[in-house]
Amino acid sequence: MTWQRFQKYYYNNASLGLSLDISRIPFPDDFFANMEPAAQRAIAAMAELERGAIANPDENRMVGHYWLRNAALAPTAELRDAITGTLASIKDFAAKIHSGEIKGSTGKKFTDLLVVGIGGSALGPQLVQHALGQPRRDKMDIHFFDNTDPDGIDYVLDTLRRRLDRTLVIVISKSGGTVETRNGQLEAAAAFRAAKLDYAKHFIAITGAGSKLDQTATAEAWLARFPMWDWVGGRTSELSAVGLLPAALQGIDIDAMLAGAAAMDEVTRRADTARNPAALLALMWHYATDGRGAKDMVILPYKDRLLLFSRYLQQLVMESLGKELDLAGAVVNQGIAVYGNKGSTDQHAYVQQLREGVNNFFITFIEVLKDRPAKTAIEVEPGITTGDYLQGFYLGTRAALTEKDRHSITITVADISPRTLGMLIALYERAVGLYANLVNINAYHQPGVEAGKKAATAVIALKQKLMAALRAPDAKPATAEQLAAQVGGDPELAFKILEHLAANKAVKKKANINPFKSKYRL
């Protein structure tokens, strides 16, 4: 990698406080010229989406997360009013919580927030909470139910046990039918009832109008309800009520987040590819993966506060790009696998393999220039701070990987602030949309996720059939295979279900040296 190549392919935007170095992706000099027609089609397609084009014909849905940070772009006055009205409601509600005007069921001021959601309804708020939180200055402490794991739920409840009367709960589900979120809602409600608290005076819903959750919140007179619109997907919902309400309650400057995203949107709408950082990212992904996901994307932020950024991007990138079919219906099995952690921790974890193992990845380094205020910095060596070492490890690791023909991109930002985080979210949202257009897939639907939900529902149905068979008056101890035959189910699934039931003492098991000959009864 030469100094001349670095200068030629270094993108810098001083007004954003962001730069992008793509010089260590070894594309040939004619790459941009060859890709320009496809890049222009992708940029034009994104512009159509922003004007209100239907993204999912089978669902008749638009894609409008860009409007969330600039309501004037929304195609109808009704949508513009909904966006601005919701933002005002979020700010007003947060202010009333902080002032104590709105209190819990026992009259105490809220100090803690429990967010119940999954996927984008949790990953975005978790990213923001971790990246921007100030433990001694935050207005509320935030906790999450982001799975249907009883142990994880109990861990959070144990933390909140003595503060439940001061805990506000946000339940986030667009349809109200997402099982993991519904389970978390029911678990939280049970904990409040056990503490003899009126949970309705602690609960808020963020959901679609008329959904099951909306109906429950209305019937039970929950504290408040905020909208989730069908034109905002879960993985692009952080700058809707889904992410803005938890952030506002935490005390984060949500206007700055929105302003950062809006500023990035302006830049990434540019038709001039060389001046559009999202287009540059998408093109680098295309070159690095041969336009078919041939290599994985490793995210290495050199900042502890961005630890969760790779998890956030896993959903945004993999759910958007992991598609079996292209827009013409051809089988393409597209996608880019994403993983990562943080630097320099990874130099003691998997950088060894990245440098010397299988070369099946490309890296995105994220460099943050600001360390801490100068007045609080200490020197660990004469003239050297811990932040200097952090940069040294980033630059050293990048060089060591380049020596072994491992390709990388670097995004450099000035700091980790609400504005910067809003910019990064918007940058990757646009890059994902552009890349999807380059490879001719729909980034905004997820049939594979729905398939997994249906399969899970079938497992629960089989469990109920097995329990019914065990409850029958003439039931005798039986193997998993025998019980599966009785109810017309898959014996492997029956075995797994029965083992789980036995471990939780819901059924009794007479073990056999051959596990498949073990017998189960109530």
XYZ file of C-alpha atoms in Angstrom:
522
model
C 0.000 0.000 0.000
C 1.633 3.232 -1.131
C 1.359 6.796 0.165
C 0.155 7.784 -3.298
C -2.671 5.216 -3.236
C -3.655 6.318 0.268
C -3.937 9.950 -0.874
C -5.864 8.991 -3.983
C -8.485 6.896 -2.204
C -8.789 8.745 1.113
C -12.261 10.250 1.553
C -12.500 13.058 4.096
C -15.518 15.123 5.056
C -14.508 17.816 7.527
C -18.074 19.020 8.116
C -19.110 15.521 9.218
C -15.905 14.847 11.108
C -15.569 11.527 9.281
C -13.042 10.016 6.915
C -12.919 6.743 5.012
C -9.782 4.947 3.865
C -10.414 2.327 1.183
C -6.845 2.205 -0.131
C -6.141 -1.177 1.487
C -8.823 -2.894 -0.587
C -6.759 -3.791 -3.705
C -9.279 -2.932 -6.405
C -7.745 -2.061 -9.807
C -7.718 1.481 -11.149
C -10.570 0.789 -13.588
C -12.868 -0.658 -10.886
C -14.883 2.499 -10.279
C -15.337 3.178 -13.995
C -16.575 -0.366 -14.571
C -18.967 -0.221 -11.591
C -20.258 3.307 -12.209
C -23.388 2.336 -14.194
C -24.446 -0.114 -11.450
C -23.634 2.434 -8.750
C -25.775 5.079 -10.440
C -28.689 2.640 -10.738
C -28.354 1.850 -7.031
C -28.304 5.527 -6.039
C -31.341 6.200 -8.241
C -33.207 3.240 -6.713
C -32.533 4.567 -3.204
C -33.855 7.969 -4.245
C -37.066 6.296 -5.420
C -37.478 4.623 -2.036
C -37.108 7.957 -0.288
C -39.822 9.385 -2.515
C -42.206 6.670 -1.311
C -41.760 3.808 -3.797
C -43.087 0.433 -2.639
C -40.175 -1.693 -1.406
C -42.107 -4.875 -0.562
C -44.789 -5.471 -3.215
C -46.078 -8.579 -1.412
C -46.757 -6.448 1.694
C -47.426 -3.156 -0.131
C -44.918 -1.452 2.163
C -42.760 1.608 1.713
C -39.383 2.069 3.379
C -39.125 5.382 5.169
C -36.574 5.300 7.963
C -34.864 8.232 6.225
C -37.911 10.387 6.889
C -37.467 9.918 10.640
C -34.584 12.416 10.679
C -36.075 14.752 8.074
C -39.853 14.608 8.163
C -40.117 17.121 5.319
C -39.044 14.336 2.929
C -42.031 12.094 3.784
C -44.389 11.810 0.806
C -47.608 12.838 2.579
C -48.639 15.476 5.107
C -50.106 12.719 7.283
C -46.727 10.986 7.565
C -44.908 14.245 8.198
C -47.299 15.124 11.014
C -47.010 11.618 12.503
C -43.197 11.829 12.605
C -42.990 15.327 14.095
C -45.863 14.675 16.495
C -44.286 11.473 17.801
C -40.928 13.161 18.342
C -42.598 15.936 20.319
C -44.518 13.353 22.377
C -41.298 11.464 23.169
C -39.598 14.612 24.447
C -42.641 15.660 26.473
C -43.061 12.224 28.045
C -39.360 11.958 28.935
C -39.423 15.411 30.530
C -42.424 14.470 32.675
C -40.721 11.257 33.803
C -37.525 13.121 34.680
C -39.366 15.850 36.586
C -41.456 13.348 38.517
C -44.722 14.650 37.078
C -45.419 11.077 35.969
C -44.765 8.599 38.778
C -45.179 4.878 39.376
C -48.002 3.080 41.141
C -46.618 3.859 44.610
C -45.996 7.530 43.904
C -42.216 7.184 43.591
C -40.155 8.820 40.863
C -38.918 6.455 38.175
C -35.189 5.709 38.359
C -34.863 2.573 36.210
C -36.006 1.558 32.741
C -36.629 -1.990 31.519
C -36.793 -2.371 27.736
C -38.570 -5.518 26.534
C -37.848 -6.292 22.889
C -35.850 -8.468 20.526
C -33.802 -7.950 17.367
C -33.805 -4.320 16.299
C -36.108 -3.468 19.180
C -33.241 -4.288 21.557
C -29.985 -4.124 19.570
C -30.342 -0.451 18.672
C -31.241 0.741 22.183
C -28.472 -1.449 23.646
C -25.916 0.029 21.238
C -26.927 3.582 22.143
C -27.089 2.869 25.878
C -23.585 1.384 25.878
C -22.034 3.896 23.475
C -23.431 7.072 25.013
C -24.263 6.223 28.610
C -22.734 8.182 31.477
C -23.340 6.036 34.587
C -23.087 8.867 37.096
C -24.995 11.347 34.946
C -27.688 9.288 33.191
C -31.198 10.211 34.218
C -32.271 6.539 34.314
C -30.499 3.172 34.459
C -31.480 0.920 31.545
C -31.968 -2.862 31.603
C -33.135 -5.271 28.884
C -35.216 -8.388 28.351
C -33.965 -9.292 24.863
C -34.625 -13.029 24.810
C -37.031 -15.654 26.087
C -34.332 -17.201 28.322
C -35.726 -17.604 31.873
C -32.247 -17.375 33.384
C -31.543 -14.093 31.594
C -34.903 -12.724 32.711
C -34.219 -13.732 36.319
C -30.793 -12.088 36.178
C -32.369 -8.750 35.229
C -35.199 -9.107 37.741
C -32.714 -9.834 40.519
C -30.995 -6.563 39.645
C -34.305 -4.680 39.767
C -35.932 -6.502 42.676
C -35.592 -3.676 45.213
C -36.266 -0.978 42.627
C -39.273 -2.469 40.848
C -41.560 0.213 42.314
C -39.355 2.795 40.581
C -39.029 0.903 37.282
C -40.617 1.983 34.011
C -41.143 -0.762 31.401
C -41.201 -0.255 27.623
C -42.605 -3.186 25.625
C -41.631 -2.967 21.935
C -43.306 -5.083 19.254
C -44.733 -3.881 15.958
C -47.270 -6.690 15.613
C -47.657 -7.389 19.293
C -47.349 -11.056 18.375
C -43.568 -11.493 18.608
C -43.376 -14.418 21.017
C -40.102 -13.524 22.727
C -41.336 -10.003 23.486
C -44.751 -11.227 24.580
C -43.045 -13.663 26.956
C -40.908 -10.872 28.380
C -43.995 -8.730 28.836
C -45.784 -11.510 30.716
C -42.699 -12.217 32.870
C -42.370 -8.533 33.763
C -46.074 -8.245 34.577
C -45.831 -11.337 36.809
C -42.881 -9.800 38.679
C -44.853 -6.611 39.306
C -47.877 -8.584 40.517
C -45.667 -10.640 42.843
C -44.400 -7.370 44.310
C -48.036 -6.220 44.702
C -47.546 -3.407 42.191
C -50.018 -2.250 39.546
C -47.918 -2.934 36.445
C -50.239 -0.954 34.147
C -49.024 2.217 35.880
C -45.444 1.287 34.930
C -45.855 -0.038 31.371
C -45.517 1.709 27.986
C -46.133 0.169 24.555
C -44.312 0.940 21.326
C -46.298 -0.914 18.690
C -48.372 -0.775 15.531
C -51.810 0.805 15.638
C -54.452 -1.823 16.403
C -51.916 -4.588 17.152
C -52.437 -7.151 19.905
C -50.066 -5.154 22.103
C -51.873 -1.907 21.294
C -55.183 -3.492 22.254
C -53.736 -4.804 25.532
C -52.179 -1.467 26.433
C -55.461 0.314 25.717
C -57.633 -2.164 27.607
C -55.334 -2.143 30.649
C -54.782 1.644 30.568
C -50.992 1.547 30.347
C -49.105 4.786 30.970
C -48.541 5.592 27.298
C -48.420 4.244 23.761
C -46.065 5.260 20.954
C -46.277 4.170 17.298
C -44.285 1.715 15.209
C -45.057 2.269 11.552
C -45.092 -0.494 8.959
C -42.688 1.520 6.798
C -39.910 1.247 9.403
C -38.259 -2.161 9.700
C -36.962 -3.370 13.055
C -33.319 -3.256 11.969
C -33.706 0.385 10.839
C -35.852 1.519 13.766
C -33.270 3.010 16.137
C -34.171 6.571 15.148
C -37.891 5.959 15.603
C -39.681 5.759 18.957
C -38.057 2.324 19.360
C -34.662 3.880 20.016
C -35.427 7.519 20.673
C -37.712 6.948 23.676
C -35.204 4.822 25.665
C -32.421 7.246 24.710
C -34.453 10.297 25.766
C -35.336 8.634 29.067
C -31.661 7.874 29.630
C -30.978 11.570 29.062
C -29.220 11.341 25.688
C -29.492 14.220 23.214
C -31.798 12.637 20.635
C -31.902 15.819 18.536
C -28.146 15.460 18.026
C -28.550 11.821 16.994
C -31.173 12.783 14.440
C -29.079 15.694 13.201
C -26.077 13.427 12.700
C -28.152 10.939 10.724
C -29.703 13.719 8.625
C -26.274 15.160 7.847
C -25.027 11.733 6.739
C -28.158 11.212 4.637
C -27.426 14.445 2.762
C -23.911 13.301 1.909
C -24.878 9.727 1.007
C -27.556 10.904 -1.457
C -24.854 12.322 -3.700
C -24.705 10.933 -7.204
C -20.947 11.583 -7.319
C -19.729 8.181 -6.162
C -16.302 9.439 -5.090
C -17.967 11.924 -2.696
C -20.535 9.454 -1.306
C -19.104 7.416 1.603
C -21.988 4.925 1.626
C -21.508 4.245 -2.087
C -17.770 3.781 -1.492
C -18.484 1.305 1.321
C -20.989 -0.643 -0.787
C -18.558 -0.842 -3.694
C -15.765 -2.041 -1.407
C -18.055 -4.755 -0.029
C -18.838 -5.754 -3.618
C -15.169 -6.007 -4.570
C -14.076 -7.713 -1.343
C -16.784 -10.398 -1.531
C -16.926 -10.801 -5.338
C -20.485 -9.471 -5.127
C -21.680 -12.766 -3.656
C -20.578 -12.816 -0.013
C -17.372 -14.773 -0.668
C -15.711 -13.174 2.366
C -16.913 -12.229 5.847
C -17.024 -8.705 7.234
C -15.040 -8.265 10.461
C -15.863 -5.106 12.418
C -13.055 -3.925 14.718
C -13.855 -0.661 16.504
C -10.948 0.657 18.536
C -13.233 2.064 21.203
C -14.827 0.192 24.101
C -18.041 2.178 23.699
C -18.544 0.617 20.254
C -18.320 -2.944 21.563
C -21.931 -3.617 20.521
C -21.605 -2.069 17.066
C -20.723 -5.399 15.448
C -23.837 -7.016 17.000
C -25.956 -4.155 15.728
C -24.462 -4.508 12.250
C -24.939 -8.275 12.268
C -28.682 -7.778 12.124
C -28.637 -4.748 9.841
C -26.322 -6.354 7.277
C -27.160 -10.053 7.535
C -30.940 -9.750 7.762
C -30.952 -7.235 4.920
C -28.543 -9.016 2.577
C -29.001 -12.687 3.454
C -31.446 -13.638 0.687
C -32.078 -16.811 -1.285
C -33.683 -15.100 -4.279
C -32.885 -11.979 -6.230
C -35.477 -9.534 -7.537
C -35.944 -11.657 -10.665
C -36.706 -14.767 -8.598
C -33.401 -16.497 -9.364
C -31.660 -18.446 -6.602
C -28.565 -16.454 -5.611
C -28.041 -17.183 -1.874
C -26.646 -13.732 -1.203
C -25.316 -12.336 2.068
C -22.277 -11.102 3.978
C -21.507 -12.659 7.362
C -20.576 -10.099 10.035
C -18.665 -10.607 13.255
C -16.356 -8.604 15.482
C -15.551 -7.386 18.945
C -13.224 -4.499 19.757
C -9.590 -3.477 19.587
C -7.136 -3.897 21.049
C -8.779 -6.777 22.937
C -8.921 -8.788 19.719
C -5.154 -8.744 19.423
C -5.267 -11.221 22.289
C -8.174 -13.176 20.778
C -8.722 -13.837 17.083
C -6.261 -11.518 15.311
C -3.828 -14.454 15.297
C -6.143 -16.290 12.932
C -6.937 -13.163 10.948
C -3.238 -12.720 10.205
C -2.144 -16.298 9.683
C -5.252 -18.428 9.220
C -7.761 -18.795 6.418
C -8.072 -15.584 4.398
C -11.864 -15.507 4.163
C -12.657 -12.006 5.443
C -12.094 -8.290 5.086
C -11.883 -5.905 8.023
C -13.441 -2.585 8.836
C -11.446 -0.735 11.473
C -13.248 2.084 13.255
C -10.870 4.672 14.641
C -12.025 7.292 17.139
C -9.661 10.242 17.427
C -10.759 11.694 20.747
C -9.630 9.826 23.851
C -10.533 11.822 26.978
C -10.252 15.465 28.066
C -6.590 16.488 28.202
C -6.865 17.617 31.808
C -7.729 14.059 32.915
C -5.149 12.241 30.766
C -2.219 10.550 32.428
C 1.077 9.441 30.942
C 1.921 5.755 31.149
C 5.325 6.507 29.676
C 6.957 9.896 29.165
C 4.747 11.731 26.683
C 2.610 8.634 26.003
C -0.999 7.983 27.106
C -3.191 4.891 27.066
C -4.973 6.438 24.091
C -1.687 6.666 22.207
C -1.213 2.955 22.775
C -4.737 2.238 21.549
C -3.988 4.016 18.274
C -0.624 2.274 18.105
C -2.253 -1.132 18.395
C -4.792 -0.213 15.678
C -2.125 1.001 13.254
C 0.175 -1.900 14.102
C -2.542 -4.499 13.627
C -3.599 -2.942 10.315
C -0.006 -3.036 9.080
C 0.525 -6.621 10.271
C -2.606 -7.746 8.442
C -1.690 -5.863 5.269
C 1.680 -7.656 5.259
C -0.256 -10.935 4.946
C -2.546 -9.675 2.176
C -5.500 -9.191 4.522
C -7.644 -6.361 3.198
C -9.129 -3.583 5.286
C -11.186 -0.405 5.349
C -10.847 2.257 8.043
C -13.595 4.624 9.140
C -12.279 7.465 11.287
C -14.575 9.653 13.389
C -13.768 12.518 15.702
C -15.498 11.222 18.815
C -18.298 9.065 20.185
C -21.169 11.482 20.621
C -24.906 11.380 19.836
C -24.246 13.128 16.528
C -21.466 10.729 15.533
C -23.486 7.648 16.433
C -26.415 8.960 14.392
C -24.032 9.392 11.462
C -22.662 5.856 11.716
C -26.155 4.364 11.880
C -27.236 6.319 8.789
C -24.003 5.506 6.928
C -24.490 1.760 7.279
C -28.229 1.904 6.584
C -27.506 3.567 3.241
C -24.544 1.315 2.413
C -26.702 -1.772 2.966
C -29.419 -0.407 0.686
C -26.941 0.478 -2.045
C -25.176 -2.887 -1.880
C -28.514 -4.699 -2.104
C -29.242 -2.836 -5.313
C -25.793 -3.648 -6.693
C -26.514 -7.372 -6.297
C -30.209 -7.091 -7.254
C -31.873 -8.209 -4.016
C -34.524 -6.747 -1.711
C -32.893 -5.496 1.499
C -36.189 -4.806 3.235
C -37.941 -8.113 3.735
C -36.926 -11.211 5.722
C -38.782 -14.393 4.771
C -36.143 -16.530 6.495
C -36.950 -14.984 9.867
C -40.618 -15.777 9.410
C -39.749 -19.377 8.520
C -37.867 -19.743 11.796
C -40.830 -18.390 13.746
C -43.186 -20.878 12.080
C -40.833 -23.757 12.884
C -40.677 -22.671 16.527
C -44.471 -22.589 16.667
C -44.540 -26.180 15.384
C -42.192 -27.252 18.202
C -44.502 -25.719 20.815
C -47.478 -27.485 19.219
C -45.650 -30.834 19.394
C -44.796 -30.229 23.055
C -48.467 -29.708 23.827
C -49.383 -32.944 22.025
C -46.735 -34.885 23.922
C -47.980 -33.538 27.253
C -51.539 -34.460 26.311
C -50.420 -38.015 25.511
C -48.638 -38.274 28.867
C -51.752 -37.017 30.671
C -54.035 -39.585 29.038
C -55.736 -41.888 31.610
C -54.189 -45.009 30.069
C -50.742 -43.454 29.573
C -47.742 -45.656 30.380
C -44.044 -44.805 30.499
C -42.852 -44.555 26.900
C -39.784 -43.668 24.861
C -39.547 -40.529 22.789
C -40.019 -42.614 19.637
C -43.146 -44.279 21.014
C -44.653 -40.975 22.127
C -43.830 -39.343 18.800
C -45.609 -42.171 16.996
C -48.676 -41.713 19.205
C -49.017 -38.023 18.315
C -47.725 -38.157 14.750
C -44.611 -36.110 15.480
C -40.945 -36.183 14.579
C -39.072 -38.517 16.998
C -35.944 -36.354 17.131
C -37.944 -33.272 18.063
C -39.910 -35.336 20.590
C -36.645 -36.549 22.159
C -35.297 -33.001 22.486
C -38.567 -31.708 23.957
C -38.830 -34.552 26.473
C -35.230 -34.134 27.601
C -35.938 -30.453 28.260
C -39.118 -31.298 30.156
C -37.268 -33.871 32.250
C -34.450 -31.452 33.098
C -37.062 -28.988 34.353
C -38.943 -31.741 36.248
C -42.094 -31.298 34.214
C -41.938 -35.046 33.426
C -40.154 -37.972 35.064
C -37.499 -39.881 33.184
C -36.320 -43.441 33.695
C -32.857 -43.279 32.181
C -31.393 -46.061 30.074
C -27.768 -46.588 29.057
C -29.084 -46.058 25.542
C -30.606 -42.556 25.839
C -33.158 -43.328 23.135
C -34.549 -46.182 25.238
C -35.177 -43.880 28.212
C -38.854 -43.687 29.191
C -40.888 -40.666 30.232
C -44.016 -40.257 32.320
C -45.767 -37.623 34.384
